[in-house]
mmCIF file of C-alpha atoms in Angstrom:
data_model
loop_
_atom_site.group_PDB
_atom_site.id
_atom_site.type_symbol
_atom_site.label_atom_id
_atom_site.label_comp_id
_atom_site.label_asym_id
_atom_site.label_seq_id
_atom_site.Cartn_x
_atom_site.Cartn_y
_atom_site.Cartn_z
ATOM 1 C CA MET A 1 -7.585 -9.115 -3.161
ATOM 2 C CA GLY A 2 -7.810 -8.944 -6.659
ATOM 3 C CA GLU A 3 -5.480 -7.737 -9.060
ATOM 4 C CA LEU A 4 -5.478 -5.212 -11.659
ATOM 5 C CA ILE A 5 -2.637 -5.839 -13.944
ATOM 6 C CA ASN A 6 -2.525 -3.443 -17.121
ATOM 7 C CA ILE A 7 -2.448 -5.602 -20.083
ATOM 8 C CA LYS A 8 0.938 -3.065 -22.391
ATOM 9 C CA GLY A 9 0.542 -2.142 -25.556
ATOM 10 C CA ALA A 10 0.788 0.600 -27.902
ATOM 11 C CA TYR A 11 -2.724 0.014 -29.428
ATOM 12 C CA LYS A 12 -2.486 2.915 -31.706
ATOM 13 C CA ASN A 13 -3.283 0.893 -34.816
ATOM 14 C CA LYS A 14 -6.688 1.637 -36.907
ATOM 15 C CA ASP A 15 -7.427 -2.280 -35.592
ATOM 16 C CA ALA A 16 -6.385 -1.866 -31.816
ATOM 17 C CA VAL A 17 -10.649 -1.160 -31.214
ATOM 18 C CA SER A 18 -11.924 -3.741 -32.527
ATOM 19 C CA ASN A 19 -9.191 -6.406 -31.861
ATOM 20 C CA VAL A 20 -9.306 -6.225 -28.793
ATOM 21 C CA ILE A 21 -12.584 -6.445 -27.920
ATOM 22 C CA LYS A 22 -12.939 -9.081 -29.575
ATOM 23 C CA TYR A 23 -10.664 -10.764 -27.325
ATOM 24 C CA VAL A 24 -12.001 -10.191 -24.334
ATOM 25 C CA THR A 25 -15.768 -11.213 -25.435
ATOM 26 C CA ARG A 26 -13.457 -14.043 -27.279
ATOM 27 C CA THR A 27 -15.566 -13.285 -30.366
ATOM 28 C CA ARG A 28 -12.635 -12.674 -32.801
ATOM 29 C CA GLU A 29 -12.344 -14.635 -36.315
ATOM 30 C CA ASN A 30 -11.537 -18.351 -35.835
ATOM 31 C CA GLU A 31 -11.698 -17.918 -31.930
ATOM 32 C CA THR A 32 -10.805 -21.025 -30.327
ATOM 33 C CA ARG A 33 -11.042 -19.802 -26.955
ATOM 34 C CA HIS A 34 -14.835 -19.158 -26.703
ATOM 35 C CA ASN A 35 -15.084 -21.798 -24.073
ATOM 36 C CA GLU A 36 -13.457 -19.644 -22.127
ATOM 37 C CA LEU A 37 -15.573 -16.958 -21.692
ATOM 38 C CA ILE A 38 -18.587 -16.944 -19.374
ATOM 39 C CA SER A 39 -20.306 -13.400 -19.620
ATOM 40 C CA TYR A 40 -19.368 -10.253 -21.432
ATOM 41 C CA GLY A 41 -21.007 -6.704 -21.657
ATOM 42 C CA GLY A 42 -20.346 -3.077 -20.130
ATOM 43 C CA ALA A 43 -21.354 0.597 -20.117
ATOM 44 C CA GLY A 44 -21.476 3.091 -22.346
ATOM 45 C CA VAL A 45 -22.113 0.862 -25.053
ATOM 46 C CA SER A 46 -25.092 -0.716 -25.415
ATOM 47 C CA ASN A 47 -25.139 -3.952 -22.475
ATOM 48 C CA TYR A 48 -27.352 -6.870 -25.074
ATOM 49 C CA THR A 49 -25.985 -6.309 -28.555
ATOM 50 C CA GLU A 50 -23.192 -7.051 -30.537
ATOM 51 C CA PRO A 51 -19.407 -7.089 -30.373
ATOM 52 C CA MET A 52 -18.846 -4.668 -33.402
ATOM 53 C CA GLN A 53 -21.570 -2.439 -32.034
ATOM 54 C CA MET A 54 -19.664 -2.381 -29.612
ATOM 55 C CA ILE A 55 -16.460 -1.016 -31.059
ATOM 56 C CA HIS A 56 -18.709 1.467 -33.623
ATOM 57 C CA MET A 57 -20.181 2.830 -30.433
ATOM 58 C CA PHE A 58 -16.245 2.951 -28.684
ATOM 59 C CA ASP A 59 -14.539 4.393 -33.133
ATOM 60 C CA THR A 60 -17.645 6.672 -33.002
ATOM 61 C CA ILE A 61 -16.721 8.964 -29.739
ATOM 62 C CA GLN A 62 -12.869 8.630 -31.093
ATOM 63 C CA LYS A 63 -13.837 9.969 -34.330
ATOM 64 C CA LEU A 64 -15.915 13.113 -32.753
ATOM 65 C CA HIS A 65 -12.626 14.082 -30.444
ATOM 66 C CA GLY A 66 -10.380 13.744 -33.277
ATOM 67 C CA ILE A 67 -8.271 10.301 -32.924
ATOM 68 C CA ASN A 68 -7.305 10.531 -36.294
ATOM 69 C CA TYR A 69 -5.841 14.023 -36.224
ATOM 70 C CA ARG A 70 -4.464 13.276 -32.402
ATOM 71 C CA LYS A 71 -2.608 9.817 -33.309
ATOM 72 C CA GLY A 72 -2.723 7.761 -29.750
ATOM 73 C CA ARG A 73 -3.659 5.137 -28.169
ATOM 74 C CA ARG A 74 -6.876 4.198 -28.963
ATOM 75 C CA ILE A 75 -7.899 1.505 -25.935
ATOM 76 C CA PHE A 76 -6.892 0.354 -23.179
ATOM 77 C CA HIS A 77 -6.626 -3.099 -21.093
ATOM 78 C CA GLU A 78 -6.976 -4.059 -17.882
ATOM 79 C CA VAL A 79 -7.851 -7.510 -16.253
ATOM 80 C CA PHE A 80 -8.814 -7.771 -12.677
ATOM 81 C CA SER A 81 -7.580 -11.620 -11.326
ATOM 82 C CA ILE A 82 -9.202 -12.577 -8.712
ATOM 83 C CA THR A 83 -8.122 -15.911 -7.156
ATOM 84 C CA ASP A 84 -9.959 -19.036 -5.615
ATOM 85 C CA ASN A 85 -10.285 -18.556 -2.610
ATOM 86 C CA GLU A 86 -12.083 -14.809 -3.372
ATOM 87 C CA PHE A 87 -14.155 -17.042 -5.642
ATOM 88 C CA LYS A 88 -15.312 -19.229 -2.983
ATOM 89 C CA ARG A 89 -16.007 -16.256 -0.551
ATOM 90 C CA LEU A 90 -17.800 -15.041 -3.597
ATOM 91 C CA GLY A 91 -19.790 -18.299 -3.082
ATOM 92 C CA CYS A 92 -19.009 -19.497 -6.310
ATOM 93 C CA CYS A 93 -22.126 -17.679 -7.609
ATOM 94 C CA MET A 94 -21.184 -16.317 -11.366
ATOM 95 C CA ASP A 95 -24.427 -13.486 -10.435
ATOM 96 C CA ALA A 96 -22.504 -12.430 -8.094
ATOM 97 C CA VAL A 97 -19.422 -11.992 -10.766
ATOM 98 C CA ASN A 98 -21.704 -10.682 -13.289
ATOM 99 C CA GLN A 99 -22.994 -7.880 -11.347
ATOM 100 C CA MET A 100 -19.951 -6.771 -8.929
ATOM 101 C CA ALA A 101 -17.918 -6.343 -13.311
ATOM 102 C CA LEU A 102 -20.618 -4.243 -14.445
ATOM 103 C CA GLU A 103 -20.499 -2.375 -10.854
ATOM 104 C CA MET A 104 -16.333 -1.949 -12.169
ATOM 105 C CA CYS A 105 -17.823 -0.789 -15.477
ATOM 106 C CA MET A 106 -18.723 1.983 -13.611
ATOM 107 C CA GLU A 107 -16.237 3.403 -12.347
ATOM 108 C CA TYR A 108 -14.887 3.660 -15.807
ATOM 109 C CA TYR A 109 -17.732 5.129 -17.140
ATOM 110 C CA ASN A 110 -17.789 7.806 -14.242
ATOM 111 C CA ASP A 111 -14.938 8.900 -15.459
ATOM 112 C CA GLY A 112 -16.381 9.621 -19.070
ATOM 113 C CA PHE A 113 -15.488 6.141 -20.304
ATOM 114 C CA GLN A 114 -17.016 4.127 -21.931
ATOM 115 C CA VAL A 115 -16.009 0.154 -21.351
ATOM 116 C CA VAL A 116 -16.668 -3.650 -22.123
ATOM 117 C CA TYR A 117 -15.869 -6.473 -19.803
ATOM 118 C CA GLY A 118 -15.589 -10.025 -20.022
ATOM 119 C CA ILE A 119 -15.466 -12.558 -17.508
ATOM 120 C CA HIS A 120 -13.197 -15.430 -18.130
ATOM 121 C CA TRP A 121 -12.101 -18.586 -16.233
ATOM 122 C CA GLU A 122 -9.303 -20.997 -17.848
ATOM 123 C CA GLU A 123 -7.720 -23.580 -16.151
ATOM 124 C CA THR A 124 -4.226 -21.871 -15.596
ATOM 125 C CA LYS A 125 -5.181 -18.509 -15.254
ATOM 126 C CA LYS A 126 -8.212 -18.790 -12.909
ATOM 127 C CA LEU A 127 -11.374 -16.280 -12.997
ATOM 128 C CA HIS A 128 -10.310 -13.312 -14.431
ATOM 129 C CA ILE A 129 -12.136 -10.042 -15.782
ATOM 130 C CA HIS A 130 -11.188 -7.877 -18.450
ATOM 131 C CA PHE A 131 -11.943 -4.534 -19.483
ATOM 132 C CA ALA A 132 -11.210 -2.685 -22.453
ATOM 133 C CA ALA A 133 -11.627 0.966 -21.857
ATOM 134 C CA ASN A 134 -12.099 3.470 -24.632
ATOM 135 C CA ALA A 135 -8.907 6.007 -24.546
ATOM 136 C CA VAL A 136 -10.628 8.812 -25.251
ATOM 137 C CA SER A 137 -13.345 10.271 -22.863
ATOM 138 C CA PHE A 138 -17.159 10.604 -24.405
ATOM 139 C CA VAL A 139 -17.187 14.340 -22.203
ATOM 140 C CA THR A 140 -14.602 15.612 -22.326
ATOM 141 C CA GLY A 141 -12.503 14.253 -25.387
ATOM 142 C CA LYS A 142 -9.369 13.875 -22.734
ATOM 143 C CA LYS A 143 -7.423 10.553 -22.639
ATOM 144 C CA PHE A 144 -8.076 7.871 -19.599
ATOM 145 C CA ASP A 145 -5.568 8.046 -16.775
ATOM 146 C CA THR A 146 -3.401 5.055 -16.847
ATOM 147 C CA SER A 147 -0.837 6.626 -13.309
ATOM 148 C CA VAL A 148 0.268 4.321 -10.891
ATOM 149 C CA THR A 149 -2.262 6.873 -8.780
ATOM 150 C CA GLY A 150 -5.629 5.965 -11.138
ATOM 151 C CA ASN A 151 -4.448 1.698 -11.245
ATOM 152 C CA LEU A 152 -4.344 1.743 -7.698
ATOM 153 C CA TYR A 153 -7.346 4.148 -6.924
ATOM 154 C CA ARG A 154 -8.556 1.424 -9.451
ATOM 155 C CA LYS A 155 -7.506 -1.793 -8.099
ATOM 156 C CA GLN A 156 -8.730 -0.639 -4.528
ATOM 157 C CA LYS A 157 -12.640 0.003 -6.118
ATOM 158 C CA PHE A 158 -12.114 -3.113 -7.033
ATOM 159 C CA ASN A 159 -11.680 -4.745 -4.266
ATOM 160 C CA GLU A 160 -14.410 -2.488 -2.532
ATOM 161 C CA ILE A 161 -16.722 -3.859 -4.822
ATOM 162 C CA MET A 162 -15.063 -6.983 -4.579
ATOM 163 C CA LYS A 163 -15.573 -7.394 -0.682
ATOM 164 C CA LYS A 164 -19.314 -6.003 -1.079
ATOM 165 C CA TYR A 165 -20.575 -9.355 -2.758
ATOM 166 C CA TYR A 166 -18.581 -11.710 -0.611
ATOM 167 C CA ARG A 167 -21.660 -14.402 0.747
ATOM 168 C CA HIS A 168 -18.863 -16.399 3.216
ATOM 169 C CA LYS A 169 -17.696 -14.653 6.164
ATOM 170 C CA PRO A 170 -13.363 -15.542 6.668
ATOM 171 C CA ALA A 171 -13.192 -18.584 9.259
ATOM 172 C CA ILE A 172 -11.543 -16.894 12.431
ATOM 173 C CA TYR A 173 -10.812 -19.537 14.864
ATOM 174 C CA PHE A 174 -10.675 -18.761 18.235
ATOM 175 C CA TYR A 175 -7.670 -20.191 20.548
ATOM 176 C CA ASN A 176 -8.851 -20.907 24.183
ATOM 177 C CA ASN A 177 -6.548 -20.176 26.969
ATOM 178 C CA ILE A 178 -8.245 -21.232 29.657
ATOM 179 C CA ASP A 179 -7.039 -23.692 31.863
ATOM 180 C CA ASN A 180 -9.738 -26.225 33.553
ATOM 181 C CA LYS A 181 -8.270 -26.651 36.825
#
């Protein structure tokens, strides 16, 4: 089962949105880990645009809802990790992982939050999907829910989404206990 991990951090400074989205999309200045990026996209942002445009879209929503007066967190960073076995069950298909990531993004978007994802593969951490969610709802202006209940709900939904993309059923072994007399 995939794990959903909340990356801790205050993310309150004005550069937080830019820093996290550039990290997720591996487009930081002097980036040394760009080869780990498989793909990126999002929901509530133009999918086929440069990360700077995505950052601008997040910032616009935050300014419309008074983030500069309210202060507080500007972005949430979560990672959904996928085991090697789960990747095999996905048919080792990156197209399936990308479609899965887009569908996971819709969980944030349907709750009123813009989100950018980046699919990464690292030798030590294997396959995982980063999500950078705007802390401010584009619908209500309210903050993103990171309660234990909210996190468990997203983890459950993400695992349900992943299972829809499985191409291989788990091996089931039967023990034949019939005596051949």
